Coordinates of N, CA and C and ligand atoms in Angstrom, one line a residue:
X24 N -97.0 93.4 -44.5 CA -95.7 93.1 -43.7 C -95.7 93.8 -42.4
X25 N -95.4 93.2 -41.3 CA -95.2 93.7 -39.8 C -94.4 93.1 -39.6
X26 N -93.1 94.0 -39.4 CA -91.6 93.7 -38.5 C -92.3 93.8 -37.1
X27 N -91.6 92.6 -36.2 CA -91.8 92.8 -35.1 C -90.4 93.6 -34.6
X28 N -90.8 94.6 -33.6 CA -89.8 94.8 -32.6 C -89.4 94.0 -31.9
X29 N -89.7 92.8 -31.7 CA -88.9 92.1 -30.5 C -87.3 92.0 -30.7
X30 N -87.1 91.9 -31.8 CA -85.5 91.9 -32.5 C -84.5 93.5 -32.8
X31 N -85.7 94.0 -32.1 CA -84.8 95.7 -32.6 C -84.2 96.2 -31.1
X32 N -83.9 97.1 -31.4 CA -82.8 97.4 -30.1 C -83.9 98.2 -28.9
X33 N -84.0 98.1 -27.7 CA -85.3 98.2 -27.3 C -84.4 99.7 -26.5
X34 N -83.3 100.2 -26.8 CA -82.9 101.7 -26.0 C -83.3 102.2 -27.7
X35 N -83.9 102.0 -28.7 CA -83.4 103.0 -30.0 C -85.2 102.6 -30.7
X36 N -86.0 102.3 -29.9 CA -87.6 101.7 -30.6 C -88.1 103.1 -31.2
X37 N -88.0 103.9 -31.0 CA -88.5 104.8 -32.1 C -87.7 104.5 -33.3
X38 N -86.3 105.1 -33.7 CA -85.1 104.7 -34.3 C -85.5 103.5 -35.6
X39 N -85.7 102.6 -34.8 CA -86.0 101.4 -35.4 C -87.3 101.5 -36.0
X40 N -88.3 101.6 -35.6 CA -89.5 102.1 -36.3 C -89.5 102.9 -37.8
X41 N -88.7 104.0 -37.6 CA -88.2 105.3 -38.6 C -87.8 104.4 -39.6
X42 N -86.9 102.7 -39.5 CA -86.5 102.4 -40.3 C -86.9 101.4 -41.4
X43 N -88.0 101.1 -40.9 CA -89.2 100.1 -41.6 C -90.5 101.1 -42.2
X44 N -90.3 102.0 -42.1 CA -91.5 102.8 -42.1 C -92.2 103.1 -43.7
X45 N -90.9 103.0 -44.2 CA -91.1 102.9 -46.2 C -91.9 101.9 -46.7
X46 N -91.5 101.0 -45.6 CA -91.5 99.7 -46.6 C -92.5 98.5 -45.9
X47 N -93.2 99.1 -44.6 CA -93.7 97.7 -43.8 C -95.4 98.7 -44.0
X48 N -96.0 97.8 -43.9 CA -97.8 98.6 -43.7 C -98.1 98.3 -42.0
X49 N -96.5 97.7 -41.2 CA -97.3 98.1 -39.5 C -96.5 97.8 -38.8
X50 N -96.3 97.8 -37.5 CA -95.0 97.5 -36.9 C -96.1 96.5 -35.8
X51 N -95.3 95.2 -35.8 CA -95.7 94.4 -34.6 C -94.9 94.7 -33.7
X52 N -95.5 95.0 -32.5 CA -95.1 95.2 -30.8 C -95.7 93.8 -30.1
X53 N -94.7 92.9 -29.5 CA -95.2 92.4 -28.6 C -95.0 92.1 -26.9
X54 N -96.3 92.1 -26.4 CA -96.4 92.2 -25.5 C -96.2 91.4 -24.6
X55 N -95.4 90.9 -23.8 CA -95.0 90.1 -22.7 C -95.1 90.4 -21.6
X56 N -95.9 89.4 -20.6 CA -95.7 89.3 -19.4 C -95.5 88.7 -18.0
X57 N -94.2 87.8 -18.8 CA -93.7 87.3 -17.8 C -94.4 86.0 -17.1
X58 N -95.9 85.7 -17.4 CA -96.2 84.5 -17.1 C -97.4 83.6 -18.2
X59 N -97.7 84.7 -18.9 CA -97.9 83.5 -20.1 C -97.1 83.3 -20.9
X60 N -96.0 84.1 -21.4 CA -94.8 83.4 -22.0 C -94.0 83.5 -20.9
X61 N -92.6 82.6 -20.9 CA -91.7 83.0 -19.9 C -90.6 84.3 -20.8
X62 N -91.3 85.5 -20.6 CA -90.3 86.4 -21.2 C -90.9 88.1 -20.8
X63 N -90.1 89.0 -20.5 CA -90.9 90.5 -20.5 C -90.5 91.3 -21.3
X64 N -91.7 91.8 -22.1 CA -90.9 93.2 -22.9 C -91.4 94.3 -22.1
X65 N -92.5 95.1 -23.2 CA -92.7 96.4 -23.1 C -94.4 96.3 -22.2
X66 N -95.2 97.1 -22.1 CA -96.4 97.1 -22.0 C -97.4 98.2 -22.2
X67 N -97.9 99.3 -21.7 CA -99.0 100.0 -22.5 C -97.9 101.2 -22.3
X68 N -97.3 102.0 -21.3 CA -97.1 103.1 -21.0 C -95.8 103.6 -23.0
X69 N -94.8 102.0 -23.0 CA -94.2 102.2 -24.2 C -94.7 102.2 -25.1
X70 N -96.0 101.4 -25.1 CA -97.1 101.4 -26.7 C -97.4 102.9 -26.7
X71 N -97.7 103.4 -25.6 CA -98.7 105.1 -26.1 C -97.3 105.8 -26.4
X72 N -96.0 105.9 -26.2 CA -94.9 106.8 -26.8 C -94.9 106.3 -28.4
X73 N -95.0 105.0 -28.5 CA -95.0 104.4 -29.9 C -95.9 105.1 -30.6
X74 N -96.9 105.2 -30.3 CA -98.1 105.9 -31.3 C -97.7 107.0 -31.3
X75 N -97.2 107.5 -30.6 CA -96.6 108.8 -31.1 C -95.8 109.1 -31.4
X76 N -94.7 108.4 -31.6 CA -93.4 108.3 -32.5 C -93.3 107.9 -33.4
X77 N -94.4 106.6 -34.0 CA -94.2 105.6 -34.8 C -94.4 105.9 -36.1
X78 N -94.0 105.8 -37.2 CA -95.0 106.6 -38.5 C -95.9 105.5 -38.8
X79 N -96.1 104.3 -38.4 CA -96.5 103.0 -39.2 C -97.9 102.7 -38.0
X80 N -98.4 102.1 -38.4 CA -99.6 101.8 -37.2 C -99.2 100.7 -36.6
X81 N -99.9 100.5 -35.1 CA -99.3 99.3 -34.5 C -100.1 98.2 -34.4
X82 N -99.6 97.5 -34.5 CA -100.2 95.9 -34.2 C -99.9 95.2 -32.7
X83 N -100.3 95.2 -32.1 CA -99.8 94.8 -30.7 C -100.4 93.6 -30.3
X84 N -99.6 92.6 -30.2 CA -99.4 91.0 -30.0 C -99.4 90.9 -28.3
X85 N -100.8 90.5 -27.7 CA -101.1 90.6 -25.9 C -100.4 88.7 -26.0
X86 N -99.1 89.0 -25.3 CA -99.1 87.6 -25.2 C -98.9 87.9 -23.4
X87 N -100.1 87.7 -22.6 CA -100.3 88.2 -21.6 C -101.2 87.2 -21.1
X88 N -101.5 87.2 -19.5 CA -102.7 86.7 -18.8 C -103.5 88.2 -18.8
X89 N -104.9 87.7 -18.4 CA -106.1 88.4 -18.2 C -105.7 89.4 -20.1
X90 N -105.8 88.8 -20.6 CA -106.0 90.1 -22.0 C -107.5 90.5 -21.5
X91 N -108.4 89.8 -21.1 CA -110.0 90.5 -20.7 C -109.7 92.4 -19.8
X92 N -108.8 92.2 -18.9 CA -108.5 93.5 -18.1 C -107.4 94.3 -19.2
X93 N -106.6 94.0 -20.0 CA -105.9 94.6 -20.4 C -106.0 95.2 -21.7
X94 N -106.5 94.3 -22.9 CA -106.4 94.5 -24.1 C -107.4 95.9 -24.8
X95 N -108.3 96.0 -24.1 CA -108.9 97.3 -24.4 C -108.2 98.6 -24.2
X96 N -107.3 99.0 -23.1 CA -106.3 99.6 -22.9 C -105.5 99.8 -23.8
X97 N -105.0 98.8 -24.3 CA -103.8 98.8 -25.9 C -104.9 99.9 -27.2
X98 N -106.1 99.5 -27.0 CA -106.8 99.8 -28.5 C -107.3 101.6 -28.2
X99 N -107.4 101.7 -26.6 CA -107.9 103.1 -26.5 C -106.6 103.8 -26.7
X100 N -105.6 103.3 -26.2 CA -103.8 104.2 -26.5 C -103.7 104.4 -27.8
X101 N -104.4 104.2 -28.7 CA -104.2 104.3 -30.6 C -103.7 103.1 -31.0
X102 N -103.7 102.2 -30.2 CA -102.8 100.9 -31.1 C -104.0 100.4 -32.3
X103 N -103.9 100.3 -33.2 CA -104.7 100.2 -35.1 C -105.2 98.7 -34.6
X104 N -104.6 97.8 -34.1 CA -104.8 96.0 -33.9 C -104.6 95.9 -32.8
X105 N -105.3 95.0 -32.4 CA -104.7 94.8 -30.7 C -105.6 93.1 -31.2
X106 N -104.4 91.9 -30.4 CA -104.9 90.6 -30.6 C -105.2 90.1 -29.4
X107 N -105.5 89.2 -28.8 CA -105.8 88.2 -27.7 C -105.1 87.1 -27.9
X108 N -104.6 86.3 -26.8 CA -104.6 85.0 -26.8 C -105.8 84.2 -26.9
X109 N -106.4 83.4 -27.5 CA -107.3 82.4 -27.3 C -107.6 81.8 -25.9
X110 N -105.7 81.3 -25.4 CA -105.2 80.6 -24.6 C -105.4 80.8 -22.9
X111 N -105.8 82.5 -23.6 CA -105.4 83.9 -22.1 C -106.8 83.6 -21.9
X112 N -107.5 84.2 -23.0 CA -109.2 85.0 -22.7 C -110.4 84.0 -21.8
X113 N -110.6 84.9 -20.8 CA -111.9 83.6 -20.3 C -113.0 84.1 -20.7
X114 N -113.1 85.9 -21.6 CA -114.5 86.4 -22.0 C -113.8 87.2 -23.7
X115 N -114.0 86.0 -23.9 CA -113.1 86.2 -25.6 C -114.0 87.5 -26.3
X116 N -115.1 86.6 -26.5 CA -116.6 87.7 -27.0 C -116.1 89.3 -26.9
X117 N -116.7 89.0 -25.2 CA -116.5 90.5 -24.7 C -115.1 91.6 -25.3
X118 N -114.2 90.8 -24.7 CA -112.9 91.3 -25.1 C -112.6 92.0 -26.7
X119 N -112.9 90.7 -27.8 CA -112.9 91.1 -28.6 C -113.8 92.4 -29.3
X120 N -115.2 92.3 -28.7 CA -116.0 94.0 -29.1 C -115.6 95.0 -28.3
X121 N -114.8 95.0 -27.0 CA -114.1 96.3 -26.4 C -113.3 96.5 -27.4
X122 N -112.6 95.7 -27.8 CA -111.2 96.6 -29.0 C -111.7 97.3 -30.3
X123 N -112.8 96.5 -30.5 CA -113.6 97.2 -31.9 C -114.4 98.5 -31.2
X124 N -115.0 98.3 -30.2 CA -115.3 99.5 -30.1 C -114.5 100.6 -29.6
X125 N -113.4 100.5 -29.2 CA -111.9 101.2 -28.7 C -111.9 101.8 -29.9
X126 N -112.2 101.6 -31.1 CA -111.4 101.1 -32.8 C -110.8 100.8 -33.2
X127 N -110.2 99.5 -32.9 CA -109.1 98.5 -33.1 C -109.3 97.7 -34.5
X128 N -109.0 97.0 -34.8 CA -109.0 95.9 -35.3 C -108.5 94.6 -34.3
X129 N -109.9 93.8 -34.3 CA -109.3 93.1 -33.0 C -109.1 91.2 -33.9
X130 N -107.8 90.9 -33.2 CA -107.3 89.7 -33.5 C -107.4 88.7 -32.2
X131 N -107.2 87.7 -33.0 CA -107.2 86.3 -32.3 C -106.2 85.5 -32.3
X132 N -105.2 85.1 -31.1 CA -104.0 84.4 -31.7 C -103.6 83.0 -31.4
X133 N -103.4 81.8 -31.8 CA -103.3 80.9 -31.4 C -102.1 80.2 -31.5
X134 N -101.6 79.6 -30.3 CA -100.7 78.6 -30.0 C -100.6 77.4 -31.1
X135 N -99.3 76.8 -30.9 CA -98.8 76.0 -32.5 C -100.3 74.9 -31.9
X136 N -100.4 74.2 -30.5 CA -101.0 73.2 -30.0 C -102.5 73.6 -29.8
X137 N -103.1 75.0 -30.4 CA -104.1 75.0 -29.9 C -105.3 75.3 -31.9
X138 N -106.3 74.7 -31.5 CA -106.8 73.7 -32.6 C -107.9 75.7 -33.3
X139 N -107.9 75.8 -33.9 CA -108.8 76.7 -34.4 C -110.1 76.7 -34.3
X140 N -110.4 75.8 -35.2 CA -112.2 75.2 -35.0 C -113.1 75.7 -34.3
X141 N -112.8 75.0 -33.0 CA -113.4 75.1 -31.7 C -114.1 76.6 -31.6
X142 N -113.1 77.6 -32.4 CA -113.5 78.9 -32.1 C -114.3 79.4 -33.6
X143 N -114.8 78.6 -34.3 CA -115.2 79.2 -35.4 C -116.5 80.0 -35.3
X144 N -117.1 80.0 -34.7 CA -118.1 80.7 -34.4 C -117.6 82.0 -34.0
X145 N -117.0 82.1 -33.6 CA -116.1 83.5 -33.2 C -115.8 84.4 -34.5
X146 N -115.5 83.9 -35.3 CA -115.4 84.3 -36.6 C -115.9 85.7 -36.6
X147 N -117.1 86.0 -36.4 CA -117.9 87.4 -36.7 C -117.6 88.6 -36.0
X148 N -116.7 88.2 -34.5 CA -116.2 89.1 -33.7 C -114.9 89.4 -33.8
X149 N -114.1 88.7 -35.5 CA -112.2 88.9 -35.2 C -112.4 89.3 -36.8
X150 N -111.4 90.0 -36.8 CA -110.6 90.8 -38.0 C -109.6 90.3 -38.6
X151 N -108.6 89.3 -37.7 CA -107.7 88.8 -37.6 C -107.3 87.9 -37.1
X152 N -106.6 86.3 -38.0 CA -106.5 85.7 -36.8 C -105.0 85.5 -37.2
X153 N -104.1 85.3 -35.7 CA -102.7 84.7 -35.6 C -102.6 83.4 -35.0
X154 N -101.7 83.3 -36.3 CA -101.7 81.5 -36.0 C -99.7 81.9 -35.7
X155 N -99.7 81.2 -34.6 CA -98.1 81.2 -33.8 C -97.7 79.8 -35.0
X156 N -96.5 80.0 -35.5 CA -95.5 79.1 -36.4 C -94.5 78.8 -35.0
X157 N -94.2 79.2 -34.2 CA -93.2 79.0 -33.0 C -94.5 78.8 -31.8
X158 N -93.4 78.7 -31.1 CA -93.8 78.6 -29.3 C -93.6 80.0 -29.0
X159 N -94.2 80.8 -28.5 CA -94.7 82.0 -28.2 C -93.5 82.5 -27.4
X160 N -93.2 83.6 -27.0 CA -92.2 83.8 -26.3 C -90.6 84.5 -26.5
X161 N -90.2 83.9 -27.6 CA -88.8 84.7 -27.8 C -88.7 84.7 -29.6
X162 N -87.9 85.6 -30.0 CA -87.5 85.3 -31.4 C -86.8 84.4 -32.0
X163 N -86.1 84.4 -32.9 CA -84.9 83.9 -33.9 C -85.9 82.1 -33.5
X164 N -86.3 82.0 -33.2 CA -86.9 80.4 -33.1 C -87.1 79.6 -34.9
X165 N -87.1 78.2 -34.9 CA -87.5 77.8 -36.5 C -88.4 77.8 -36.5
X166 N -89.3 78.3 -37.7 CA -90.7 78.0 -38.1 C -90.6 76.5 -38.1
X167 N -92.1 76.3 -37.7 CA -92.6 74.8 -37.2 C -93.2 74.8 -38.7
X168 N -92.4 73.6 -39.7 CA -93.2 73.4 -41.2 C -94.3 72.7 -41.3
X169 N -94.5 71.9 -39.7 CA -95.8 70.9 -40.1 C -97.3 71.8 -39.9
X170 N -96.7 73.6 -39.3 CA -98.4 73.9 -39.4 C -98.4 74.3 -40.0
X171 N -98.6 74.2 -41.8 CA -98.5 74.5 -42.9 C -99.6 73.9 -43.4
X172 N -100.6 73.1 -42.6 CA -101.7 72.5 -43.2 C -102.6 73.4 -42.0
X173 N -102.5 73.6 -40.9 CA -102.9 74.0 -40.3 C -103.3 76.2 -40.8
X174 N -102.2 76.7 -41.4 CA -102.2 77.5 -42.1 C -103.6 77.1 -43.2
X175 N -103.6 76.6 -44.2 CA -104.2 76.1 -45.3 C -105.7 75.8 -44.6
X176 N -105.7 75.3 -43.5 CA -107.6 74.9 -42.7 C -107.9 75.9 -42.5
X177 N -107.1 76.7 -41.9 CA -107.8 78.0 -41.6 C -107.9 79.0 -42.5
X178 N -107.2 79.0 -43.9 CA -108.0 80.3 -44.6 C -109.1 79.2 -45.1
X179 N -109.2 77.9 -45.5 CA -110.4 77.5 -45.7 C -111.8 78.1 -44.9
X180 N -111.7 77.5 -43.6 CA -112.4 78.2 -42.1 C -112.9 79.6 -42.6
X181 N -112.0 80.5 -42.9 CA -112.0 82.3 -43.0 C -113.2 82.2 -44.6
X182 N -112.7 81.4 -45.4 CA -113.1 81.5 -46.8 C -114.5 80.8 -46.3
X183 N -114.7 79.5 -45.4 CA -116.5 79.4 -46.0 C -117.0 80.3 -45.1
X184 N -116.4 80.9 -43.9 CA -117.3 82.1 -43.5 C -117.9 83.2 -44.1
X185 N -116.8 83.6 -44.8 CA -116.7 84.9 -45.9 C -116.3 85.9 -44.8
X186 N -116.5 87.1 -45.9 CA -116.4 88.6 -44.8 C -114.7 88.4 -45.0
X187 N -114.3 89.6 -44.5 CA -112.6 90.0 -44.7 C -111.9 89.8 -43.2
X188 N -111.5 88.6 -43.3 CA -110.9 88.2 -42.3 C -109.2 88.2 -42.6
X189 N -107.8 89.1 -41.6 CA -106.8 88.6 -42.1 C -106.2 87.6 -41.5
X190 N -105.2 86.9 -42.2 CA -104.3 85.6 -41.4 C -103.2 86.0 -41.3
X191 N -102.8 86.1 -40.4 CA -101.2 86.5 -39.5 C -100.4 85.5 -39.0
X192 N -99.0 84.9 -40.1 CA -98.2 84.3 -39.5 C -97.2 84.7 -38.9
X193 N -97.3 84.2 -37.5 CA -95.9 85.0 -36.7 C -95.0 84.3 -35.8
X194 N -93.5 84.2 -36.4 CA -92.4 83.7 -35.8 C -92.3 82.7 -36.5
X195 N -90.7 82.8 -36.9 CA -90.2 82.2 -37.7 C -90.5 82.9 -39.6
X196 N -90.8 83.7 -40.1 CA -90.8 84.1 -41.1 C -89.7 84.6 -41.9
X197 N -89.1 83.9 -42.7 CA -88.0 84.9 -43.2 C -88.0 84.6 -44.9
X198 N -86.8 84.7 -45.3 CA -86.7 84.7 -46.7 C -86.9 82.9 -47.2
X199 N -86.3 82.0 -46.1 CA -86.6 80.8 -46.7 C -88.3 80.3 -46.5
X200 N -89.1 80.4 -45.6 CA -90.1 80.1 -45.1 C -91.5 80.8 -45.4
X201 N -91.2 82.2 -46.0 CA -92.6 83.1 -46.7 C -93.4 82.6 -47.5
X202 N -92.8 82.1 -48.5 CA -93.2 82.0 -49.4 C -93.9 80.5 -49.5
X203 N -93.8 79.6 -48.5 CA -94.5 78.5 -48.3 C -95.9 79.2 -47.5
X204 N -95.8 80.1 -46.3 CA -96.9 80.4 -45.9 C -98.1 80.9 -46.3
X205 N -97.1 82.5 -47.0 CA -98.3 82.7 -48.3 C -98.7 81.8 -49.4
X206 N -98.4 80.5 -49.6 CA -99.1 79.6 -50.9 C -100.2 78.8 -49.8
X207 N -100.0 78.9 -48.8 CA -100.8 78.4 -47.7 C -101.8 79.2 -47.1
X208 N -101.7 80.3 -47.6 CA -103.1 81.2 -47.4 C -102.7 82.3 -46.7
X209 N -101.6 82.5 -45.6 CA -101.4 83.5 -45.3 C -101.1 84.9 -45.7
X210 N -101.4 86.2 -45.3 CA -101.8 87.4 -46.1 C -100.8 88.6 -45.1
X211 N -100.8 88.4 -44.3 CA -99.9 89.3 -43.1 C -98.6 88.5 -42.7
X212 N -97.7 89.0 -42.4 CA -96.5 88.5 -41.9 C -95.4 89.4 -41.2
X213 N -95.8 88.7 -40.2 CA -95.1 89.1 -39.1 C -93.3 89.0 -39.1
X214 N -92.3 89.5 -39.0 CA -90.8 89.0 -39.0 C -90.0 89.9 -38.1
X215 N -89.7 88.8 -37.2 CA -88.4 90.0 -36.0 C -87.1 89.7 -36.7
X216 N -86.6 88.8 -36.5 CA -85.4 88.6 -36.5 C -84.7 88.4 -38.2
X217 N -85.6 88.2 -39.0 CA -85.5 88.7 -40.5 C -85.6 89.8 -41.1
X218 N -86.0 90.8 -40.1 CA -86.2 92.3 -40.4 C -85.1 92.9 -39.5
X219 N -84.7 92.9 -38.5 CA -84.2 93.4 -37.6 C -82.5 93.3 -37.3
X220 N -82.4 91.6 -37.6 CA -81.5 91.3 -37.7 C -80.5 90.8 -39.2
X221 N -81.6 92.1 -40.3 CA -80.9 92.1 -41.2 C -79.9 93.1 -41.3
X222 N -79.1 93.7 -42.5 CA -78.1 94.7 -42.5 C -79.1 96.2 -42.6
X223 N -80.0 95.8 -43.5 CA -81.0 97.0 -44.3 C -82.4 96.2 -43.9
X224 N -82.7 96.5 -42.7 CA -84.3 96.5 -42.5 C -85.4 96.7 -43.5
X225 N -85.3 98.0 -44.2 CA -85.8 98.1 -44.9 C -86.3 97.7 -45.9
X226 N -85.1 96.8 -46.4 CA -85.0 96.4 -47.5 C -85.1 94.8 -47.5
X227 N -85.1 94.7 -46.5 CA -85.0 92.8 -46.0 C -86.9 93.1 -46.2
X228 N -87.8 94.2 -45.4 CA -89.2 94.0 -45.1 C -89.6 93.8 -47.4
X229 N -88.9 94.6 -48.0 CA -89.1 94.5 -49.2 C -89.1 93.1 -50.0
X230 N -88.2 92.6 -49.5 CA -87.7 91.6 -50.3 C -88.7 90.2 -50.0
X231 N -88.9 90.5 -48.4 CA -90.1 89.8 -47.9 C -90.9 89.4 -48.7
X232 N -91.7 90.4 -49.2 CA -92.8 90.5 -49.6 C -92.9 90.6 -50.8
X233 N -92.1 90.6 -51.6 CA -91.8 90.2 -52.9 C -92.6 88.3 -52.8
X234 N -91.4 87.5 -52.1 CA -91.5 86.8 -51.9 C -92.8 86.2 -51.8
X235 N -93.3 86.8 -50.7 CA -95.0 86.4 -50.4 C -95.6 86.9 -51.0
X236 N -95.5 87.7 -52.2 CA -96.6 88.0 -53.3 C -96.3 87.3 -54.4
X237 N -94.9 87.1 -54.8 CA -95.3 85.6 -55.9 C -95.4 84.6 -55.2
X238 N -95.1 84.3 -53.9 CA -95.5 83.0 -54.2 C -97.5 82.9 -53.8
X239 N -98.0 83.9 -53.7 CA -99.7 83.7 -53.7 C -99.8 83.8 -54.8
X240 N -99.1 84.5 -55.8 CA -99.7 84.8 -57.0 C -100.0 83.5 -57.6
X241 N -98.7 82.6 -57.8 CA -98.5 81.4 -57.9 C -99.0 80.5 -57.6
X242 N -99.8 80.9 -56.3 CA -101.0 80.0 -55.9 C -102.7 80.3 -56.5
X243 N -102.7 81.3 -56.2 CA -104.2 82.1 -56.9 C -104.2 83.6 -56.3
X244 N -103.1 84.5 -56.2 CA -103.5 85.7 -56.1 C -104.1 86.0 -55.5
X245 N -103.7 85.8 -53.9 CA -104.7 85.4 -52.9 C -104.8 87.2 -52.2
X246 N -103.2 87.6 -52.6 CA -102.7 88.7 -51.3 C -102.6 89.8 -52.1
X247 N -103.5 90.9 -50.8 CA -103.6 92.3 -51.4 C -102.9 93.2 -50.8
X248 N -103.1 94.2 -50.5 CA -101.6 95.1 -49.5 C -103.0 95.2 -48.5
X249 N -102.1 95.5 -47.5 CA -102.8 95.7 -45.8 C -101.9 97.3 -45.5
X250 N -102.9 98.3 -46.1 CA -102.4 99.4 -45.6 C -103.3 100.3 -44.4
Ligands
DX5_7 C1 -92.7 85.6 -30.4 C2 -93.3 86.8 -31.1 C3 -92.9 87.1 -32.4 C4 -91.4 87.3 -32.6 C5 -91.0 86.6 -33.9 O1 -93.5 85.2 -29.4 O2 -94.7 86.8 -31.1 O3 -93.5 88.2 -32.9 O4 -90.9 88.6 -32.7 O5 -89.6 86.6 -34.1 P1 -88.9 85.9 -35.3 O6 -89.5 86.5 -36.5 O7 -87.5 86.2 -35.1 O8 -89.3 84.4 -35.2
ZN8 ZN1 -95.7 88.4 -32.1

């Protein structure tokens, strides 16, 4: 489970961190810059206070141009994950073994319209891939249900490669919609506005994951903890 902060109060982000910290294995931070999504959050100088306020490791979502000049910066600041856009990267390769050798865990993230496949060969160089359920950009959005097969090809994709690859669904994840993703293969789950904009954060990241652990079980016991 990764609460994003995009839904937490951005004068109180340590605060809010403190408050998932029991119950989430990472905090997603995302990164905006104003011209690959139309939106701006935070960027590296708030990620390095994070790492040192945060008790949870961070996962940091580049929804950014040039991730090639930037993303290795996130993984040397202590961020645990640092992802890419697919969409951004014009030296994906590269990019992705700067963050591993930073010591990241380096992810791959893809747009609802952009096809996976193409990049399977890439496989050997990601940790992680994010498959976007929304349009990139802002929270509280609906999960898109038709990429629910799309979910399902790609842990296929991950399974005949082999090796421990995770799947990260993000935006739109809440109590109605988990438990379809995880029967669909996904293992990580990202949630702003179901974590954030609950009463008890805490306890909302709990309930989550309840959720997405029977419903894998129920599928084949797919999902392990990501600590
Ligand atoms: C959107 C971000 C998501 C966002 C999800 O571009 O990548 O991480 O926080 O928010 P919810 O869970 O509210 O859809
Ligand atoms: Zn995100």
């Amino acid at each position: 489970m990764a609460p994003s902060l995009l839904a937490a109060d951005f004068a109180r982000l340590a605060d809010e961190a403190y408050a998932v910290a029991d119950t989430a294995d990472w905090l997603h931070v995302d990164v905006m810059d104003g011209h690959f999504v139309p939106n701006l959050t935070i960027g590296l100088p708030v990620v390095e206070s994070l790492v040192r306020h945060a008790r949870l490791p961070l996962d940091c979502h580049l929804m950014i141009e040039n991730p090639d000049r930037w993303a290795p910066g996130y993984a040397e600041a202590g961020a645990r994950s640092v992802t890419i856009h697919a969409e951004a990267a014009t030296a994906p390769i590269r990019t992705l073994r700067a963050i591993r050798s930073a010591g990241a865990r380096a992810g791959l993230a893809f747009n609802p319209a952009t096809s996976v496949h193409p990049y399977a060969d890439l496989l050997p160089e990601i940790d992680m891939v994010l498959l976007m359920t929304i349009e990139p950009g802002f929270g509280g959005q609906d999960f898109m249900d038709y990429l629910l097969p799309k979910i399902r090809n790609t842990r296929e994709l991950i399974a005949a490669h082999g090796g421990e690859i995770w799947l990260q669904v993000d935006g739109g994840v809440s109590e109605e919609t988990i438990g379809r993703c995880a029967d669909a293969g996904a293992d990580m789950f990202v949630a702003g506005s179901a974590v954030f904009g609950a009463e008890d954060p805490a306890e909302a990241v709990s309930t989550l994951r309840q959720l997405a652990v029977s419903a894998a079980a129920a599928a084949d016991g797919r999902i392990g903890g990501h600590g």
